[in-house]
Coordinates of N, CA and C in Angstrom, one line a residue:
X1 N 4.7 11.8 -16.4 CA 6.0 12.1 -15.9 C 6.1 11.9 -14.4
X2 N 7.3 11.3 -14.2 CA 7.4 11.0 -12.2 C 7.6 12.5 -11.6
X3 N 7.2 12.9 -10.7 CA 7.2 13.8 -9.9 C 8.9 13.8 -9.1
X4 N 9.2 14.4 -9.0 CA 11.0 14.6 -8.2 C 10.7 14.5 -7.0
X5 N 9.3 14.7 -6.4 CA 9.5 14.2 -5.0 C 9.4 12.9 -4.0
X6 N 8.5 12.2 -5.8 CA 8.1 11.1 -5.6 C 10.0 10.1 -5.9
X7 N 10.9 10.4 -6.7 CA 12.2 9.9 -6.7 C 13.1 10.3 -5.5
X8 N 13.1 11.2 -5.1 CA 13.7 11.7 -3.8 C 13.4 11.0 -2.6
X9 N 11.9 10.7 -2.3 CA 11.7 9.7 -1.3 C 11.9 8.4 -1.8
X10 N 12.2 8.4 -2.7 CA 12.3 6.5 -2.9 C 14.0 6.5 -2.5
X11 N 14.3 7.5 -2.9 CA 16.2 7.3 -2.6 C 16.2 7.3 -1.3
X12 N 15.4 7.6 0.0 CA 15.6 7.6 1.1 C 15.3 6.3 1.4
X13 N 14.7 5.3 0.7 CA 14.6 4.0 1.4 C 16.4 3.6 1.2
X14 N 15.9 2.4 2.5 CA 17.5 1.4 2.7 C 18.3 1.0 1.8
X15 N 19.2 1.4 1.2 CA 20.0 0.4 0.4 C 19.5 1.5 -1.2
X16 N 19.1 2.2 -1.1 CA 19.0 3.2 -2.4 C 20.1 4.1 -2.5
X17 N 20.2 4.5 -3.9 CA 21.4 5.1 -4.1 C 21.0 5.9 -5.4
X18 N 21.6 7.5 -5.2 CA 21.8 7.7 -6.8 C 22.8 7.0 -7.6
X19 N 23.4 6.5 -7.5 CA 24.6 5.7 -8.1 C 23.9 4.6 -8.4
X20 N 23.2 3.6 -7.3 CA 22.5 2.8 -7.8 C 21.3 2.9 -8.9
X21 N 20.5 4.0 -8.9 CA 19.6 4.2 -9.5 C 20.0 4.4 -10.9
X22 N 21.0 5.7 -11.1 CA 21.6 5.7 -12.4 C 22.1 4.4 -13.4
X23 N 23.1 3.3 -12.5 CA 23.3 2.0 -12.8 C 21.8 1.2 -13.5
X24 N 20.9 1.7 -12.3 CA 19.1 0.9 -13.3 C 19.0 1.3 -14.6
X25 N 19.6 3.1 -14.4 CA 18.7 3.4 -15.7 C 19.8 3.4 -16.7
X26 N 20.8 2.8 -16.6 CA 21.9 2.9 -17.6 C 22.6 4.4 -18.3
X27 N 22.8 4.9 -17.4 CA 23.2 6.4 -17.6 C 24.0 6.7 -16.7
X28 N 25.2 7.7 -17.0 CA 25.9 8.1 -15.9 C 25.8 8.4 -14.7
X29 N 26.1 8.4 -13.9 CA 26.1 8.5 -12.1 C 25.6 10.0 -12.0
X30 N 26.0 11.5 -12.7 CA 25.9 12.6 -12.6 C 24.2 12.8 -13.5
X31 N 23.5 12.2 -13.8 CA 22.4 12.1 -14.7 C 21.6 12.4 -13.4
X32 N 21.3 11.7 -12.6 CA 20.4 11.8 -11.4 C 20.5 12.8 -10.8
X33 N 21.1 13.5 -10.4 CA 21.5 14.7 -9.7 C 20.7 15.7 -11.0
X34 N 21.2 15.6 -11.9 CA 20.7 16.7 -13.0 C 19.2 16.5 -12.8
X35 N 18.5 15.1 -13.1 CA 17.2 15.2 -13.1 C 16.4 16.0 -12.2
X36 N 17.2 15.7 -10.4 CA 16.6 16.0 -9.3 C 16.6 17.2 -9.0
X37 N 18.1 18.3 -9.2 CA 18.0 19.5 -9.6 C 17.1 20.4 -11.0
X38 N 16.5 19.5 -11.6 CA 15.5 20.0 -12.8 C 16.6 20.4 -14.1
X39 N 18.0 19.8 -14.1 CA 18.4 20.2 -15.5 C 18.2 19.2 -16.5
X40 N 17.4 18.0 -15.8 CA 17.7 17.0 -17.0 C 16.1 16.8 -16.6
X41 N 15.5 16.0 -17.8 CA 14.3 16.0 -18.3 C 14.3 14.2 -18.2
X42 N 13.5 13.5 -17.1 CA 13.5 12.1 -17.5 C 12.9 11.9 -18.8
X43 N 13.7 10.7 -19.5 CA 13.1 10.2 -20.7 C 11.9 9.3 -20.5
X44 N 10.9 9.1 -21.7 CA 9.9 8.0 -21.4 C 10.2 6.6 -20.9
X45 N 11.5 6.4 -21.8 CA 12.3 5.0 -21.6 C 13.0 4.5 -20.3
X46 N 12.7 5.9 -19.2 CA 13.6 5.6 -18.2 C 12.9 5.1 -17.0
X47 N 11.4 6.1 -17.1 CA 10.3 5.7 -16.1 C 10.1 4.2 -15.5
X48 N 9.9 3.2 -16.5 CA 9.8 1.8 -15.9 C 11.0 1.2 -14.7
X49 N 12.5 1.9 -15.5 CA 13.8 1.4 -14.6 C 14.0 2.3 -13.1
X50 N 13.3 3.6 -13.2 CA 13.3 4.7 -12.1 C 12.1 3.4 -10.9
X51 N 10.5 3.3 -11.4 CA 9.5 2.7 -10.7 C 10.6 1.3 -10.0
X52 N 11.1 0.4 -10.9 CA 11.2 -0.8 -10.2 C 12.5 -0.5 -9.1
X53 N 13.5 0.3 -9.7 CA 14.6 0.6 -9.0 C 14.0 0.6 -7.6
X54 N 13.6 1.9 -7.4 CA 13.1 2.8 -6.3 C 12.2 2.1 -5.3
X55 N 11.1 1.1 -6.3 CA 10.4 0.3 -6.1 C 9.1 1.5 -5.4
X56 N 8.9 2.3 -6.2 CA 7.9 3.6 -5.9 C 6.4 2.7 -6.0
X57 N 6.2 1.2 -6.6 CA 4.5 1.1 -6.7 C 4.3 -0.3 -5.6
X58 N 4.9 -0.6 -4.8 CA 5.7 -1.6 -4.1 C 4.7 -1.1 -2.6
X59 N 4.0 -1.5 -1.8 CA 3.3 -1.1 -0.6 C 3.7 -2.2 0.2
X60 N 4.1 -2.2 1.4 CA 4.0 -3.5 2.3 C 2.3 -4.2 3.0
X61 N 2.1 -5.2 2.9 CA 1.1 -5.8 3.4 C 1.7 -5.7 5.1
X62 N 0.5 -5.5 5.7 CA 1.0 -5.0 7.4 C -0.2 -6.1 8.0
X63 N -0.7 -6.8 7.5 CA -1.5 -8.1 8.0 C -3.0 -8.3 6.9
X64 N -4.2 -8.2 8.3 CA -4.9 -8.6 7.6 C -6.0 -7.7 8.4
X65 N -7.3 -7.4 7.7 CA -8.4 -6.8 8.2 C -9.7 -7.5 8.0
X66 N -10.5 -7.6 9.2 CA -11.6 -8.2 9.3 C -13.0 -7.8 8.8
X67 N -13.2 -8.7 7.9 CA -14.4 -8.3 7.0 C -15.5 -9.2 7.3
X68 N -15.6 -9.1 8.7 CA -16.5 -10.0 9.0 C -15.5 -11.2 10.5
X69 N -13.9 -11.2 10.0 CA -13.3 -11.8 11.0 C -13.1 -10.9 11.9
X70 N -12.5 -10.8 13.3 CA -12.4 -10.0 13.9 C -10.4 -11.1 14.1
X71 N -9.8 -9.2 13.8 CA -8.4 -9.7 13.8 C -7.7 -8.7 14.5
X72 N -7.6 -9.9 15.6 CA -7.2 -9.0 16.9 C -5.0 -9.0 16.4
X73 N -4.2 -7.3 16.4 CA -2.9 -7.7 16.2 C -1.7 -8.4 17.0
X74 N -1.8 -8.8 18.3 CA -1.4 -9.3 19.4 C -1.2 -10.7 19.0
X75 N -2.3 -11.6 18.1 CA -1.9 -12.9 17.4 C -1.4 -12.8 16.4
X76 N -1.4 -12.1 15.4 CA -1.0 -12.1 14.2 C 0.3 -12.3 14.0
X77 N 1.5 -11.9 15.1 CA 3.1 -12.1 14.7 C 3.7 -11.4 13.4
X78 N 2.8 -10.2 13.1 CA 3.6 -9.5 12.0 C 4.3 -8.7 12.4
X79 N 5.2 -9.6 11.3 CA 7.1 -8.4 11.5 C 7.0 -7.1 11.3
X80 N 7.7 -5.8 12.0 CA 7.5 -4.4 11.5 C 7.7 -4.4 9.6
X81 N 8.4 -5.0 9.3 CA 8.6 -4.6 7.8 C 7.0 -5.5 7.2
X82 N 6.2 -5.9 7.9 CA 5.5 -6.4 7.0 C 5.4 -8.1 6.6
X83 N 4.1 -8.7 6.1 CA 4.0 -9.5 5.4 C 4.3 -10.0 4.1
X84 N 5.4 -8.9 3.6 CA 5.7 -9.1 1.8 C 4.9 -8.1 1.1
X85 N 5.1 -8.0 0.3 CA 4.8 -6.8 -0.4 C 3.9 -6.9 -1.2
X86 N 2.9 -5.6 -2.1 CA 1.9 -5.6 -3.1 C 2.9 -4.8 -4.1
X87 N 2.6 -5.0 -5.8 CA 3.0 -4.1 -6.9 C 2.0 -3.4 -7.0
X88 N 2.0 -2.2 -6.8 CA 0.6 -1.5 -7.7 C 0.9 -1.2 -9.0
X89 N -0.6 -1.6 -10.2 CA 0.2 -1.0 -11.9 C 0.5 0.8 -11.6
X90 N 0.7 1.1 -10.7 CA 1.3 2.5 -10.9 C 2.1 3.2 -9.7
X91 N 2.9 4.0 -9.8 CA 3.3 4.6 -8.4 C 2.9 4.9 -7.7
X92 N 2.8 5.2 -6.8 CA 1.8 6.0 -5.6 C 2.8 7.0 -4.8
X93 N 2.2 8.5 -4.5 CA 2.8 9.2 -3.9 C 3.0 9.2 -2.9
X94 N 1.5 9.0 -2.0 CA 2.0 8.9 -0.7 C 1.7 7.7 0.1
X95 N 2.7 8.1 1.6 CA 3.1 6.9 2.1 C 1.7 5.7 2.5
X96 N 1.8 4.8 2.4 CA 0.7 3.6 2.0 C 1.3 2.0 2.3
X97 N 0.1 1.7 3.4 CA 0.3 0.5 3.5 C -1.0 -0.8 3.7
X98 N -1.2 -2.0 3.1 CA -2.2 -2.8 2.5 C -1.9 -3.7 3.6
X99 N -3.5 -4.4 3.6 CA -4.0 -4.9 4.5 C -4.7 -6.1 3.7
X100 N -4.6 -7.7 3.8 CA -5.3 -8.4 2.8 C -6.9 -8.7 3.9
X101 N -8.0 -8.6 3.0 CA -9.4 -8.9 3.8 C -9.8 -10.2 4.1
X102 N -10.2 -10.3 5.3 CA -10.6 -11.3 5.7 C -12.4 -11.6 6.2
X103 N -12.6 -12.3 5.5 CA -14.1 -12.7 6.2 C -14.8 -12.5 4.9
X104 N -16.3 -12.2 5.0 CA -17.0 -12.0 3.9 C -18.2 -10.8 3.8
X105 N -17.9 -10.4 4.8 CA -19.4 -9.6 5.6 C -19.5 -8.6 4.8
X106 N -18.3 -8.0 4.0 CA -18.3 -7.0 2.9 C -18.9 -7.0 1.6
X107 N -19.3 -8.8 1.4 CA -19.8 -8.6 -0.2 C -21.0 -7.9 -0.6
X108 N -21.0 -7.5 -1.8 CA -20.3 -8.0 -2.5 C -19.0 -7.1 -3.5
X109 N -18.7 -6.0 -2.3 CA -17.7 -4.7 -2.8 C -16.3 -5.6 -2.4
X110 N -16.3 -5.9 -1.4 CA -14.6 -6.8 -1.2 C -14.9 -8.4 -0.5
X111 N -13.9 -9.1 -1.1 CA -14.4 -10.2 -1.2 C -13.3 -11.0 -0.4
X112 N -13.0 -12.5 0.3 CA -12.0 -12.4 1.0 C -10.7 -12.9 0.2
X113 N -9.6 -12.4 0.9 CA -8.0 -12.5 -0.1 C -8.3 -10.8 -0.8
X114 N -9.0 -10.1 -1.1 CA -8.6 -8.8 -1.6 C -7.9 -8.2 -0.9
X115 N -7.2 -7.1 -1.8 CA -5.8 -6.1 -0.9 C -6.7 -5.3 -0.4
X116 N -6.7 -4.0 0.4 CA -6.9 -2.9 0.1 C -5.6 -1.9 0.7
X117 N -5.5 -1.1 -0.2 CA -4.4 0.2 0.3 C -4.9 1.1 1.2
X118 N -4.2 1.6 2.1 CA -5.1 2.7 3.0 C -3.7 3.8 3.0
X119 N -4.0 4.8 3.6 CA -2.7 5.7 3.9 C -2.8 5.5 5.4
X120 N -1.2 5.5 5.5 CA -0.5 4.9 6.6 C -1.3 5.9 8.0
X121 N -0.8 7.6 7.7 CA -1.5 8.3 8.4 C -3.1 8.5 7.9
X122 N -3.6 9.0 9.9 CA -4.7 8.8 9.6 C -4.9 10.7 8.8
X123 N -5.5 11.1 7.5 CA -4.9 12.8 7.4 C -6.6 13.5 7.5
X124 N -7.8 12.4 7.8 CA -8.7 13.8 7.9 C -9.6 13.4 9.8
X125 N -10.3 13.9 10.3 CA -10.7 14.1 11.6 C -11.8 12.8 11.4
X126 N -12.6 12.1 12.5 CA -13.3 10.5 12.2 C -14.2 11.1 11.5
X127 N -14.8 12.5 12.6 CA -16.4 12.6 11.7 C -16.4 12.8 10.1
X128 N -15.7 13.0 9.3 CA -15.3 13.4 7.9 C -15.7 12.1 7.3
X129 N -15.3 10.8 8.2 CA -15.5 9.5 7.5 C -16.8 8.7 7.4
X130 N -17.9 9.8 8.1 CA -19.5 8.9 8.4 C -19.7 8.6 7.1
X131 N -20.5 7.3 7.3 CA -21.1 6.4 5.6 C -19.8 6.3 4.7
X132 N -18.8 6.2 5.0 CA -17.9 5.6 4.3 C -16.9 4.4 5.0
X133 N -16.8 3.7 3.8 CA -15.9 2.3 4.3 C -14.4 2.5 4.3
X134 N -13.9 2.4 5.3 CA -12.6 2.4 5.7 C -12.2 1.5 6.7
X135 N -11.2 0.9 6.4 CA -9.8 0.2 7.7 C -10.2 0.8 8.8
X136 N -10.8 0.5 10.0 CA -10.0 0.7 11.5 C -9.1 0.1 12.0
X137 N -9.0 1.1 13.1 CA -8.6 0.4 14.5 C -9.1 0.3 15.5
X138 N -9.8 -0.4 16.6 CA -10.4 0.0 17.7 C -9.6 0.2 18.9
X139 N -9.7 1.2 19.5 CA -8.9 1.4 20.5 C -8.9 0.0 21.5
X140 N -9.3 -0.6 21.2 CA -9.2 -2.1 22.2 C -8.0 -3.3 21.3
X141 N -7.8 -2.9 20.2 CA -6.6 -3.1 18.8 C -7.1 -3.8 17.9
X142 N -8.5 -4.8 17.8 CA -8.8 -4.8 16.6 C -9.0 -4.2 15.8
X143 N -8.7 -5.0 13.9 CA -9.2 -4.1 13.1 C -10.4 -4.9 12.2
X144 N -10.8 -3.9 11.1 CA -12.3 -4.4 10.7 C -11.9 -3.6 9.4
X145 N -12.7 -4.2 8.5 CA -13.2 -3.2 7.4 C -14.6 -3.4 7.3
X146 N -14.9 -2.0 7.8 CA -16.6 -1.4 8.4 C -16.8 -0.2 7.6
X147 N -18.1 0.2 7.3 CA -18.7 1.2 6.8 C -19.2 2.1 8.5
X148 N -18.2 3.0 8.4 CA -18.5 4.3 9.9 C -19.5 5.2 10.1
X149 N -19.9 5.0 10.8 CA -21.5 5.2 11.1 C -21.2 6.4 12.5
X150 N -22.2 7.2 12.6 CA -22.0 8.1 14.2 C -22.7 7.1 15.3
X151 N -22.0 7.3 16.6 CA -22.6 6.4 17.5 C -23.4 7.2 18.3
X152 N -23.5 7.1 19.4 CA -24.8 7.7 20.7 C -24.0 9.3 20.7
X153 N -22.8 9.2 20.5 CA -22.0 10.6 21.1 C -20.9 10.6 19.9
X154 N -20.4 11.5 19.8 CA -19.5 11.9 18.6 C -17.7 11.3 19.5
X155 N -17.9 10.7 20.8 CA -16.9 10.1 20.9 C -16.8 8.7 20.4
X156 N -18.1 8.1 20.0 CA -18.6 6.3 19.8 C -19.1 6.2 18.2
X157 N -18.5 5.3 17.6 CA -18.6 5.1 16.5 C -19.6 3.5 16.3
X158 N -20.3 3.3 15.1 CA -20.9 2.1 15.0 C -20.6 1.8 13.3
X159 N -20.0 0.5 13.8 CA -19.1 0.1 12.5 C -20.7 -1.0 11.8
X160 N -20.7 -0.9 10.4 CA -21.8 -1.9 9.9 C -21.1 -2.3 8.6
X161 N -21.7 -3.3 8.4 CA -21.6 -4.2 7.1 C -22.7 -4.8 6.2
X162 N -22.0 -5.5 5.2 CA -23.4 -5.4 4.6 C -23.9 -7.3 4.8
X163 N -23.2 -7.7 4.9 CA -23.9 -9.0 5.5 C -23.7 -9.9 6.8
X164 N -23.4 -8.8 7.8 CA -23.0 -8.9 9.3 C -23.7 -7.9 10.5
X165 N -23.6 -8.6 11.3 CA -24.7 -7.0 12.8 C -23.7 -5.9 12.9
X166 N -24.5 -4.9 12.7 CA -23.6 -3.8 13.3 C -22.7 -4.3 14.6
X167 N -21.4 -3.1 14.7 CA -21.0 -3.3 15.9 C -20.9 -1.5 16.3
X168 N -21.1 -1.7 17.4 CA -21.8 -0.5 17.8 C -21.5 0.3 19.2
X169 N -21.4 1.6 19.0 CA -20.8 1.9 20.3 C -19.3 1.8 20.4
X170 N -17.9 1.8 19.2 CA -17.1 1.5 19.9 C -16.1 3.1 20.1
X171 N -15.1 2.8 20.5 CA -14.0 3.9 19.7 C -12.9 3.5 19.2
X172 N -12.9 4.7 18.0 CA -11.8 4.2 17.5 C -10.3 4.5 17.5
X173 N -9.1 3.9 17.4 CA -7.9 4.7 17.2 C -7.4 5.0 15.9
X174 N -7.6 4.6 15.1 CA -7.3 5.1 13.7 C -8.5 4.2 12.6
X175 N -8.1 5.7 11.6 CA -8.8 5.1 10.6 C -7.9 5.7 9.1
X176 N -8.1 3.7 8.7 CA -7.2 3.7 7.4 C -8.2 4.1 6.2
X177 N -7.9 5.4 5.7 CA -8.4 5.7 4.4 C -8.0 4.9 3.3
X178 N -9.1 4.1 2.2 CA -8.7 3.1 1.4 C -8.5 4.4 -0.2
X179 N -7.2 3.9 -0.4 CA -7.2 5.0 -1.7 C -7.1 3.7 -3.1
X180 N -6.7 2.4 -2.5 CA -6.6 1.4 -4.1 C -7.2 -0.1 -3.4
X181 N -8.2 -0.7 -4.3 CA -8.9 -1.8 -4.3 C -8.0 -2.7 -4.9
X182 N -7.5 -3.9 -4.6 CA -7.4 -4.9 -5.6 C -7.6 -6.3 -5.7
X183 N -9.0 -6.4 -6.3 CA -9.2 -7.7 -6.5 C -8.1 -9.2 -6.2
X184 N -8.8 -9.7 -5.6 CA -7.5 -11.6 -5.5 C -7.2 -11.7 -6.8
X185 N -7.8 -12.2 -7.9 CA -7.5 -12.4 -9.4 C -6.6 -11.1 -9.9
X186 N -6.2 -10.1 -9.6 CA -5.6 -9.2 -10.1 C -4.3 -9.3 -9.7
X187 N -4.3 -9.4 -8.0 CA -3.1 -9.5 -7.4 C -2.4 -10.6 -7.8
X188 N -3.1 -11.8 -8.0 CA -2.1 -13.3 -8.8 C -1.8 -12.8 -10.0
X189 N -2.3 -11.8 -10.8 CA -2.1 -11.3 -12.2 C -0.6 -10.4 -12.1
X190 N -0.8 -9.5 -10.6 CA 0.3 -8.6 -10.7 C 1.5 -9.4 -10.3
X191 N 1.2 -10.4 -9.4 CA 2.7 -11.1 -8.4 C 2.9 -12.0 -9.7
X192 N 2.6 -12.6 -10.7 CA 2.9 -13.3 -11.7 C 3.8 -12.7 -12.4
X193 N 3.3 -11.4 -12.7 CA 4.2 -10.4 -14.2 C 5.4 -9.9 -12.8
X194 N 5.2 -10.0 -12.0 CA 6.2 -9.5 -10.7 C 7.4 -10.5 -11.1
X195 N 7.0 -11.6 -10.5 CA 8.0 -12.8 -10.4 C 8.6 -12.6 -12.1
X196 N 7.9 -12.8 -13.0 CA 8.2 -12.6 -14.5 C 9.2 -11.9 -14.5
X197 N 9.4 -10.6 -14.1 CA 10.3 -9.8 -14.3 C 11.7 -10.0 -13.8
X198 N 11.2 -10.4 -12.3 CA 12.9 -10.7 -11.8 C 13.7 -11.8 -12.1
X199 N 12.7 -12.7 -12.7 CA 13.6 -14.0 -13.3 C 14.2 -13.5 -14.6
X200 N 13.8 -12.6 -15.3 CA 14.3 -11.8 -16.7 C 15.7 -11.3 -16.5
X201 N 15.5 -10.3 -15.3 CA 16.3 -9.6 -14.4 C 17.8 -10.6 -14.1
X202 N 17.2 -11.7 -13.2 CA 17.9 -12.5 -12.7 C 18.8 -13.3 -14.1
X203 N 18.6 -13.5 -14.8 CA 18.8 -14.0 -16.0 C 19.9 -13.4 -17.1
X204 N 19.0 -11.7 -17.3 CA 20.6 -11.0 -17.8 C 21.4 -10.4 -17.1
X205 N 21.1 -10.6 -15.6 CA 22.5 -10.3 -14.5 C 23.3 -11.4 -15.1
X206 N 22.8 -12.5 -14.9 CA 23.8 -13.8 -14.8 C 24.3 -13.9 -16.3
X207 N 24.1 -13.0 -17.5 CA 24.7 -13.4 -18.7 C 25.6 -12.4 -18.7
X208 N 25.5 -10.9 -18.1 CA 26.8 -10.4 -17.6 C 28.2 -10.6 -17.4
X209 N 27.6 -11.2 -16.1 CA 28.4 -12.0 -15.3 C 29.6 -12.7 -15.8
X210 N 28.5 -13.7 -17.0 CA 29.5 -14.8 -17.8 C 29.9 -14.0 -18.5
X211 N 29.6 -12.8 -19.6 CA 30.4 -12.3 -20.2 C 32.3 -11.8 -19.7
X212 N 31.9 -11.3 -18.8 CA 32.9 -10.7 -18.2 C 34.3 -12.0 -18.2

């Protein structure tokens, strides 16, 4: 069952509506309000129209992370809203945004073209993150995807990999926690049934349409 807080923030994105949402799920306009106040019970049937409406499994790609490249964001030219979007097969609660990998220094856990999801904020302290692989940032604005290591001083971090030299000594400014993996062959799998859908979509809008 969708959580109400997880539909509540999806109505806060641009151009959302309970009126529009209701219209997704084919139910009266006063149906949504009932849900969100707890008098109405979402049905099974309605979850798929609530996810795509809302677009609750939808993460923006915000560039790319260096897996061996070093990808400095000053070249990159990404727009605030992002490089296009990932589907995840499921909702995600919190706020979250993907990064596609670049290089190879990661194999053989991430490979290049994989997504990874991190959460947007950074929510635990660096030292929490030793011996685990996470997204940075370096306070100099590259990013990496490094396994975080303690450096000389608990101000200096040493980023390593598994088929590249440590890098060592630096500091960091954030660190993106990875909460979803998704293989290249997955993601052609999800953007395929993606496109599938809205041409479906696009298709009995337009027989509407002609009905009318």
């Amino acid at each position: 069952m969708l959580d109400i807080k997880l539909i509540e923030r999806g109505l806060q994105k641009p151009g959302k509506t309970k009126g529009g949402l209701a219209a997704a799920m084919g139910v009266r306009p006063g149906a949504v309000s009932e849900i969100l106040s707890g008098l109405r019970l979402i049905k099974a049937s309605e979850i798929a129209d609530i996810i795509d409406y809302l677009e609750l499994n939808s993460v923006p790609i915000m560039g790319r992370v260096g897996a061996g490249a070093t990808i400095e964001p000053e070249y990159e030219q990404v727009p605030p809203e992002g490089l296009g979007e990932v589907e995840l097969p499921f909702p995600i609660a919190e706020e979250t945004i993907a990064f596609e990998v670049a290089g190879d220094s990661m194999l053989p856990k991430y490979e290049n073209g994989d997504i990874i999801v991190v959460y947007k904020e950074q929510r635990h302290p660096f030292s929490s993150f030793y011996g685990e692989e996470a997204a940075v940032r370096l306070k100099t604005g590259e990013r990496y995807l490094k396994t975080i290591e303690r450096g000389k001083s608990a101000a200096l971090f040493n980023l390593t990999s598994f088929n590249a030299k440590p890098i060592n000594g630096v500091k960091l400014e954030w660190i993106g926690e990875i909460c979803v993996t998704l293989p290249r062959g997955q993601i052609e799998r999800l953007r395929a049934k993606a496109a599938a859908r809205a041409r479906k979509a696009a298709k009995s809008h337009a027989g509407r349409v002609h009905e009318k």
